Short mmCIF file of C-alpha atoms and ligand atoms in Angstrom, two decimals:
data_model
loop_
_atom_site.label_atom_id
_atom_site.label_comp_id
_atom_site.label_asym_id
_atom_site.label_seq_id
_atom_site.Cartn_x
_atom_site.Cartn_y
_atom_site.Cartn_z
CA MET A 1 59.39 -28.86 5.27
CA ILE A 2 60.34 -26.14 2.94
CA PRO A 3 60.64 -22.81 4.59
CA TYR A 4 59.51 -19.65 2.71
CA GLY A 5 62.98 -17.95 3.34
CA ARG A 6 66.26 -19.30 4.52
CA HIS A 7 69.69 -18.10 4.84
CA SER A 8 72.79 -19.63 2.57
CA ILE A 9 75.90 -20.22 4.60
CA ASN A 10 79.06 -21.60 2.65
CA LYS A 11 82.60 -22.49 3.89
CA GLN A 12 83.97 -19.00 3.01
CA ASP A 13 81.34 -17.47 5.22
CA ILE A 14 82.45 -19.81 8.30
CA ASP A 15 86.42 -19.39 7.61
CA ALA A 16 85.54 -15.60 7.68
CA VAL A 17 83.77 -16.15 11.28
CA VAL A 18 86.29 -18.78 12.51
CA ASP A 19 89.03 -16.17 11.48
CA VAL A 20 87.79 -13.49 13.76
CA LEU A 21 87.22 -15.77 16.59
CA GLN A 22 91.02 -17.13 16.52
CA HIS A 23 92.83 -13.99 15.38
CA GLN A 24 91.12 -10.97 15.81
CA PHE A 25 89.14 -8.31 17.89
CA LEU A 26 85.64 -9.75 18.67
CA THR A 27 84.02 -6.14 18.66
CA GLN A 28 85.28 -2.57 17.62
CA GLY A 29 88.06 -4.11 15.58
CA GLU A 30 88.72 -4.18 11.68
CA GLN A 31 85.53 -6.08 10.43
CA VAL A 32 83.04 -3.56 10.97
CA PRO A 33 84.72 -0.74 9.40
CA ALA A 34 85.54 -2.81 6.23
CA PHE A 35 82.02 -4.25 6.02
CA GLU A 36 80.55 -0.54 6.29
CA LYS A 37 83.10 0.32 3.35
CA ALA A 38 82.10 -2.97 1.15
CA LEU A 39 78.17 -1.70 1.77
CA CYS A 40 79.29 1.85 0.48
CA ASP A 41 80.97 0.34 -2.46
CA TYR A 42 78.09 -1.88 -3.49
CA THR A 43 75.37 0.59 -3.05
CA GLY A 44 77.18 3.73 -3.89
CA ALA A 45 76.20 5.50 -0.69
CA ARG A 46 78.88 7.87 0.88
CA PHE A 47 78.49 6.79 4.22
CA CYS A 48 77.65 3.73 6.13
CA THR A 49 76.73 2.72 10.11
CA ALA A 50 76.46 -1.01 10.70
CA VAL A 51 74.34 -1.87 13.45
CA ASN A 52 73.16 -4.85 15.56
CA SER A 53 69.69 -4.92 13.73
CA GLY A 54 67.67 -3.11 10.93
CA THR A 55 65.31 -2.34 13.59
CA SER A 56 67.86 -0.43 15.54
CA GLY A 57 68.86 1.23 12.06
CA LEU A 58 65.39 2.45 11.82
CA HIS A 59 65.60 3.78 15.37
CA VAL A 60 68.77 5.68 14.75
CA ALA A 61 67.54 6.89 11.54
CA CYS A 62 64.88 8.71 13.22
CA LEU A 63 66.87 10.11 15.92
CA ALA A 64 69.67 11.38 13.39
CA LEU A 65 66.72 13.34 11.61
CA GLY A 66 65.60 14.78 14.99
CA ILE A 67 62.13 13.29 15.27
CA GLY A 68 60.89 13.54 18.80
CA LYS A 69 57.66 14.48 20.61
CA GLY A 70 55.05 16.20 18.63
CA ASP A 71 56.60 15.09 15.28
CA ILE A 72 54.63 12.61 13.05
CA VAL A 73 55.94 9.98 11.09
CA TRP A 74 54.02 8.09 8.03
CA THR A 75 54.63 4.54 6.91
CA SER A 76 53.12 1.89 4.88
CA PRO A 77 50.61 -0.38 6.92
CA ASN A 78 51.95 -3.48 4.48
CA SER A 79 55.14 -3.94 6.63
CA PHE A 80 56.79 -5.44 9.72
CA ALA A 81 55.98 -3.26 12.90
CA ALA A 82 59.57 -2.01 12.95
CA SER A 83 58.75 0.06 10.11
CA ALA A 84 56.28 2.19 12.28
CA ASN A 85 57.75 1.39 15.86
CA CYS A 86 60.78 3.54 15.12
CA ALA A 87 58.82 6.46 15.29
CA LEU A 88 57.17 5.37 18.66
CA TYR A 89 60.55 5.12 20.02
CA CYS A 90 61.22 8.53 19.76
CA SER A 91 57.91 9.58 21.16
CA ALA A 92 56.79 10.92 17.89
CA SER A 93 53.14 9.59 16.56
CA VAL A 94 52.63 7.40 13.51
CA ASP A 95 50.25 7.22 10.58
CA PHE A 96 49.91 5.29 7.32
CA VAL A 97 49.68 5.65 3.77
CA ASP A 98 47.76 3.14 2.07
CA ILE A 99 49.52 0.73 -0.57
CA ASN A 100 48.58 0.54 -4.24
CA PRO A 101 47.00 -2.69 -4.97
CA ILE A 102 49.56 -3.75 -7.84
CA THR A 103 52.84 -2.56 -6.44
CA ARG A 104 51.83 -3.36 -2.83
CA ASN A 105 54.05 -0.26 -2.01
CA ILE A 106 52.88 3.00 -0.60
CA CYS A 107 50.49 4.58 -3.40
CA PRO A 108 51.82 8.10 -4.69
CA VAL A 109 48.41 9.14 -5.35
CA THR A 110 47.17 8.48 -1.88
CA LEU A 111 50.23 9.86 -0.61
CA GLU A 112 49.77 13.11 -2.61
CA LYS A 113 46.03 13.47 -1.37
CA LYS A 114 47.11 12.94 2.11
CA LEU A 115 49.61 15.41 1.88
CA GLN A 116 47.35 18.02 0.50
CA HIS A 117 44.95 17.14 3.60
CA ALA A 118 47.72 17.38 5.82
CA GLN A 119 48.91 20.87 4.75
CA ILE A 120 45.62 22.47 5.25
CA ASN A 121 45.28 20.91 8.54
CA ASN A 122 48.92 21.84 9.49
CA CYS A 123 49.88 18.10 10.42
CA LEU A 124 52.39 17.23 7.99
CA PRO A 125 54.80 14.48 9.02
CA LYS A 126 58.28 15.15 9.67
CA ALA A 127 59.56 12.26 7.92
CA ILE A 128 58.22 9.29 5.75
CA VAL A 129 59.42 5.49 6.17
CA VAL A 130 58.69 4.02 2.64
CA VAL A 131 59.17 0.14 2.58
CA HIS A 132 60.28 -1.59 -0.76
CA PHE A 133 57.89 -4.54 -0.16
CA ALA A 134 59.24 -7.62 -1.16
CA GLY A 135 62.25 -6.16 -2.80
CA SER A 136 60.59 -3.90 -5.51
CA SER A 137 61.63 -0.30 -5.14
CA CYS A 138 58.96 2.13 -4.34
CA ASP A 139 58.26 5.18 -6.90
CA MET A 140 61.03 7.23 -5.27
CA GLN A 141 61.11 9.83 -7.71
CA THR A 142 57.55 10.75 -7.29
CA ILE A 143 57.75 10.24 -3.55
CA TYR A 144 60.87 12.83 -3.77
CA SER A 145 59.05 15.33 -5.71
CA LEU A 146 56.25 15.10 -3.26
CA CYS A 147 57.99 15.37 -0.03
CA LYS A 148 61.06 17.52 -0.76
CA PRO A 149 59.30 20.77 -1.33
CA LEU A 150 57.44 20.25 1.90
CA LYS A 151 60.67 19.22 3.88
CA ILE A 152 59.69 15.93 4.78
CA ALA A 153 62.71 13.74 5.36
CA ILE A 154 62.40 10.34 3.52
CA ILE A 155 63.83 7.03 5.18
CA GLU A 156 64.05 4.02 2.81
CA ASP A 157 63.04 0.69 5.09
CA ALA A 158 65.24 -1.24 2.41
CA ALA A 159 65.33 -4.51 4.72
CA HIS A 160 63.90 -6.38 1.69
CA ALA A 161 65.74 -4.63 -1.27
CA LEU A 162 69.57 -5.24 -0.98
CA GLY A 163 70.37 -6.22 -4.41
CA ALA A 164 67.52 -4.47 -5.98
CA SER A 165 67.86 -1.68 -8.41
CA TYR A 166 65.62 1.31 -9.34
CA LEU A 167 66.48 3.14 -12.19
CA ASN A 168 69.38 1.39 -13.18
CA LYS A 169 70.85 2.10 -9.72
CA PRO A 170 71.42 -0.18 -6.57
CA VAL A 171 68.98 0.38 -3.89
CA GLY A 172 70.79 2.00 -1.04
CA CYS A 173 72.53 4.65 -3.13
CA GLY A 174 70.11 6.85 -1.46
CA GLU A 175 69.40 9.38 -4.60
CA TYR A 176 65.85 10.07 -3.45
CA SER A 177 65.87 9.84 0.18
CA ASP A 178 67.99 11.20 3.25
CA ILE A 179 68.41 7.61 4.79
CA VAL A 180 68.22 3.92 3.65
CA VAL A 181 68.18 1.13 6.46
CA LEU A 182 69.13 -2.44 5.60
CA SER A 183 68.69 -5.66 7.63
CA PHE A 184 70.74 -8.56 7.57
CA HIS A 185 68.40 -11.10 9.38
CA PRO A 186 68.78 -14.48 7.89
CA VAL A 187 65.78 -14.52 5.70
CA LYS A 188 66.99 -11.39 3.82
CA SER A 189 69.15 -10.73 0.94
CA ILE A 190 72.37 -11.37 3.01
CA THR A 191 72.75 -12.23 6.73
CA THR A 192 74.99 -11.70 9.59
CA ALA A 193 72.31 -13.49 11.95
CA GLU A 194 71.18 -10.27 13.46
CA GLY A 195 72.21 -6.99 11.96
CA GLY A 196 71.69 -3.94 9.70
CA ALA A 197 73.18 -0.97 8.31
CA VAL A 198 72.08 2.77 7.89
CA LEU A 199 73.39 4.50 4.61
CA SER A 200 73.24 8.10 4.01
CA ASN A 201 74.94 10.47 1.76
CA ASP A 202 74.83 13.55 4.36
CA PRO A 203 77.95 13.92 6.52
CA MET A 204 75.90 15.55 9.02
CA LEU A 205 73.31 12.56 9.24
CA ALA A 206 75.96 10.09 9.06
CA GLN A 207 77.78 11.69 11.68
CA LYS A 208 74.54 11.78 13.91
CA THR A 209 73.65 8.15 13.01
CA THR A 210 77.03 6.95 14.15
CA LEU A 211 76.83 8.99 17.38
CA PHE A 212 73.16 7.69 18.21
CA ALA A 213 74.38 3.76 17.54
CA LYS A 214 77.50 4.22 19.99
CA HIS A 215 75.97 5.78 23.22
CA GLY A 216 75.92 9.51 21.92
CA ILE A 217 79.90 9.28 22.66
CA THR A 218 82.29 10.97 20.49
CA ARG A 219 86.34 11.01 20.32
CA ASP A 220 86.30 13.51 17.94
CA SER A 221 87.40 17.12 19.40
CA ASP A 222 85.50 19.08 16.83
CA LEU A 223 82.14 17.83 18.50
CA MET A 224 83.29 18.23 22.05
CA ASP A 225 82.51 20.78 24.47
CA GLY A 226 85.73 22.39 25.72
CA ASP A 227 89.16 21.01 25.11
CA SER A 228 90.20 17.36 25.01
CA HIS A 229 91.92 16.18 28.03
CA GLY A 230 94.25 13.88 26.07
CA ALA A 231 94.10 11.07 23.66
CA TRP A 232 92.21 8.97 26.07
CA TYR A 233 89.25 11.42 26.12
CA TYR A 234 85.87 11.08 25.00
CA GLN A 235 82.50 12.60 25.71
CA GLN A 236 78.99 11.89 25.70
CA ILE A 237 77.09 14.69 23.95
CA ASP A 238 73.76 12.98 23.38
CA LEU A 239 71.72 10.09 24.86
CA GLY A 240 72.66 6.91 22.41
CA PHE A 241 72.23 3.45 22.46
CA ASN A 242 74.51 0.31 22.01
CA TYR A 243 73.42 -0.63 18.70
CA ARG A 244 77.13 -1.70 17.49
CA LEU A 245 77.70 -4.79 15.09
CA SER A 246 80.34 -7.16 16.46
CA ASP A 247 83.13 -8.05 14.37
CA ILE A 248 82.13 -11.66 14.07
CA HIS A 249 78.89 -10.55 12.75
CA ALA A 250 80.55 -8.07 10.37
CA ALA A 251 82.85 -10.78 9.02
CA LEU A 252 80.02 -12.82 7.93
CA GLY A 253 78.51 -9.64 6.42
CA ILE A 254 81.59 -9.18 4.25
CA SER A 255 81.76 -12.74 2.75
CA GLN A 256 77.79 -12.67 2.39
CA LEU A 257 78.07 -9.50 0.36
CA THR A 258 80.48 -11.22 -1.86
CA ARG A 259 77.70 -13.75 -2.75
CA LEU A 260 74.77 -11.39 -2.93
CA ASP A 261 74.76 -10.50 -6.65
CA ASP A 262 74.56 -14.79 -7.02
CA PHE A 263 71.92 -14.73 -4.32
CA VAL A 264 69.87 -12.11 -6.07
CA GLN A 265 70.40 -14.02 -9.50
CA LYS A 266 69.12 -17.23 -8.11
CA ARG A 267 66.24 -15.54 -6.75
CA ARG A 268 65.46 -13.94 -9.98
CA LYS A 269 65.46 -17.46 -11.73
CA ILE A 270 62.97 -18.87 -8.88
CA ALA A 271 60.79 -15.88 -9.64
CA ARG A 272 60.89 -16.69 -13.45
CA ARG A 273 59.95 -20.34 -12.75
CA TYR A 274 56.95 -19.17 -10.73
CA PHE A 275 55.69 -16.91 -13.46
CA GLU A 276 55.82 -19.79 -15.79
CA GLY A 277 54.85 -22.66 -13.38
CA LEU A 278 51.64 -20.81 -11.92
CA ALA A 279 50.74 -18.86 -14.94
CA ASP A 280 47.27 -20.88 -15.41
CA LEU A 281 46.19 -20.85 -11.80
CA PRO A 282 43.69 -18.68 -10.24
CA VAL A 283 46.25 -16.83 -8.34
CA LYS A 284 47.34 -13.05 -8.77
CA LEU A 285 51.19 -12.91 -9.34
CA PRO A 286 53.32 -10.09 -8.08
CA ALA A 287 53.88 -7.23 -10.74
CA HIS A 288 57.33 -6.63 -11.89
CA TYR A 289 59.01 -3.55 -13.65
CA ASP A 290 61.99 -2.90 -15.57
CA ILE A 291 62.73 0.28 -13.99
CA ALA A 292 62.61 -1.16 -10.42
CA GLN A 293 64.26 -4.67 -10.83
CA SER A 294 63.50 -6.68 -7.45
CA SER A 295 65.86 -8.42 -5.20
CA TRP A 296 62.56 -10.87 -4.78
CA HIS A 297 62.88 -11.28 -1.01
CA LEU A 298 59.34 -12.63 -1.25
CA PHE A 299 57.43 -14.07 -3.87
CA MET A 300 53.92 -13.12 -2.90
CA VAL A 301 50.63 -14.48 -4.48
CA GLU A 302 47.15 -13.44 -3.67
CA VAL A 303 44.34 -16.15 -3.72
CA ASN A 304 40.59 -16.08 -3.13
CA PRO A 305 40.20 -14.80 0.34
CA GLN A 306 37.62 -17.27 1.42
CA LYS A 307 40.23 -19.92 0.79
CA ARG A 308 43.51 -18.36 1.98
CA ARG A 309 43.38 -20.17 5.32
CA GLU A 310 42.48 -23.56 3.62
CA VAL A 311 45.42 -23.29 0.85
CA TYR A 312 47.66 -22.13 3.39
CA GLN A 313 46.92 -25.15 5.72
CA ALA A 314 47.00 -27.64 2.62
CA LEU A 315 50.21 -26.23 1.60
CA HIS A 316 51.70 -26.94 5.12
CA ASN A 317 50.45 -30.24 4.97
CA LEU A 318 52.07 -31.14 1.62
CA GLY A 319 55.40 -29.77 3.24
CA VAL A 320 55.38 -26.44 2.03
CA ALA A 321 55.59 -23.72 4.69
CA VAL A 322 54.26 -20.94 3.04
CA ASN A 323 53.78 -17.89 5.12
CA VAL A 324 51.77 -14.27 5.07
CA HIS A 325 53.19 -11.03 4.83
CA TYR A 326 51.94 -8.66 6.40
CA ILE A 327 49.31 -8.36 9.09
CA PRO A 328 48.81 -4.82 8.36
CA ILE A 329 50.66 -3.00 11.13
CA HIS A 330 47.60 -0.95 12.25
CA LEU A 331 45.50 -3.98 13.11
CA HIS A 332 47.82 -5.24 15.67
CA PRO A 333 46.37 -4.68 19.22
CA TYR A 334 49.07 -2.40 20.08
CA TYR A 335 48.32 0.07 17.20
CA GLN A 336 44.60 -0.61 17.63
CA ASN A 337 45.18 0.75 21.26
CA LEU A 338 46.61 4.03 19.69
CA GLY A 339 43.18 4.63 18.04
CA PHE A 340 43.69 2.83 14.56
CA GLU A 341 40.81 0.95 13.33
CA LYS A 342 39.85 -1.57 10.96
CA GLY A 343 38.81 -0.37 7.66
CA GLN A 344 41.21 2.86 7.66
CA PHE A 345 43.83 1.33 4.91
CA PRO A 346 41.48 -1.03 3.02
CA VAL A 347 43.85 -1.60 0.10
CA ALA A 348 46.49 -3.06 2.76
CA GLU A 349 44.05 -4.82 4.46
CA ASN A 350 42.14 -6.47 1.32
CA PHE A 351 45.99 -7.42 0.31
CA TYR A 352 46.50 -9.14 3.73
CA GLU A 353 43.22 -11.04 3.39
CA CYS A 354 44.40 -12.95 0.00
CA ALA A 355 48.13 -13.01 0.61
CA LEU A 356 50.46 -16.11 0.53
CA THR A 357 54.36 -15.90 0.62
CA LEU A 358 55.80 -18.63 -1.59
CA PRO A 359 59.09 -20.19 -0.76
CA ILE A 360 61.94 -18.25 -2.50
CA TYR A 361 65.74 -18.40 -1.27
CA PRO A 362 69.04 -18.97 -3.11
CA GLU A 363 69.06 -22.66 -2.15
CA LEU A 364 65.67 -23.59 -3.18
CA ASN A 365 66.41 -26.18 -5.75
CA GLU A 366 64.52 -26.98 -8.83
CA ILE A 367 62.83 -30.39 -7.59
CA GLU A 368 61.81 -28.49 -4.30
CA GLN A 369 60.25 -25.60 -6.32
CA GLN A 370 58.41 -28.01 -8.73
CA ASN A 371 57.09 -29.60 -5.53
CA VAL A 372 55.68 -26.29 -4.58
CA ILE A 373 54.01 -25.65 -7.88
CA THR A 374 52.64 -29.13 -7.87
CA ALA A 375 51.12 -28.78 -4.57
CA MET A 376 49.60 -25.20 -5.58
CA TYR A 377 48.06 -27.17 -8.52
CA GLU A 378 46.81 -29.94 -6.24
CA ILE A 379 45.10 -27.44 -4.25
CA LEU A 380 43.84 -24.53 -6.57
CA SER A 381 43.26 -26.01 -10.07
C1 LIG B 1 63.38 -7.43 8.74
C2 LIG B 1 62.55 -6.27 8.68
C3 LIG B 1 62.98 -4.80 9.45
C4 LIG B 1 63.62 -5.43 10.90
O1 LIG B 1 65.02 -5.65 10.48
P1 LIG B 1 65.56 -6.66 11.68
O2 LIG B 1 67.21 -6.78 11.17
O3 LIG B 1 64.89 -8.00 12.01
O4 LIG B 1 65.52 -5.57 13.01
C5 LIG B 1 62.35 -3.89 9.27
N1 LIG B 1 61.60 -3.59 8.33
C6 LIG B 1 61.20 -4.62 7.56
C7 LIG B 1 60.21 -4.30 6.24
C8 LIG B 1 61.56 -5.93 7.61
O5 LIG B 1 61.29 -6.88 6.74
#
């Protein structure tokens, strides 16, 4: 079976992990700070807090921004549920901004209209979580210019987009946002098995992010209430969580990060072969842009919605484990119970009806990819 996504682990990765197991602290050692620094160096962000998942990262991002009861957070319906759940964890409420059918990211025109409406009704969001779907950056300049005058915080859910660029800068640099969240789940650009990171350029936000990821406990006497009792002393000054990444995971992350550019180049090559190989088929191929170079986390095509189920099954029968991203968040029963309805975000719903995720990952070789393309021809031409 050819999966839709898969990690790549080499000897260097294994040696890095084994070295920690044999010689180093398993947690709270040197690997986590080194990984955080390497992520800052790669992306250009000033501050980084490594966490134990992208989902934890989204949660602490919301906490650091002070999101709580009575606040509203907007996100894309075309995403993994974690992009919206983070607001609910903080007792805030969630709403969605429909996507653009070409970019499959939050549509800036829809966003502008929704903001105007919310401003009139005095229900502006406190933050927006934008998702760089499939690894292709959102139109951050426009989103920034719409949100900043209204003092709406911007969180980039960049779980798909480590290794991508926007206006010639790495995604993660945070030029047009307050906080950027990464995920290192095995299907993402690099992996630590489970893991994530929170990037920002604002020292106050970075301090809060770290605090909320580490129980709300500090050893910094400047943050303490009263005087320190001595070098052993620490205080809990807020209610945080244990979202730390371990040094075993961080060592894997450091090693993987040295391979990221190679991974992304391989993904881009696979994407180019799909563009050539599928050009004559009745499928809609993804858009791609010079100003937003994709990391090609996913290669999504759209097929006739009446045939999607059949095509999905036929490809599986031929050994190609295509997938579908995403079931729009608002259509999940949990969100339906919150009052969302089918038809509310029709562009994301239509995309879902047609969507098919083809295999793309660094170790997908030319023969395997040709098998995928041949299978697509057998079924669709
Ligand atoms: C993977 C993913 C997450 C969650 O990351 P985890 O590390 O699995 O918790 C969040 N948002 C998006 C868009 C993702 O794809």
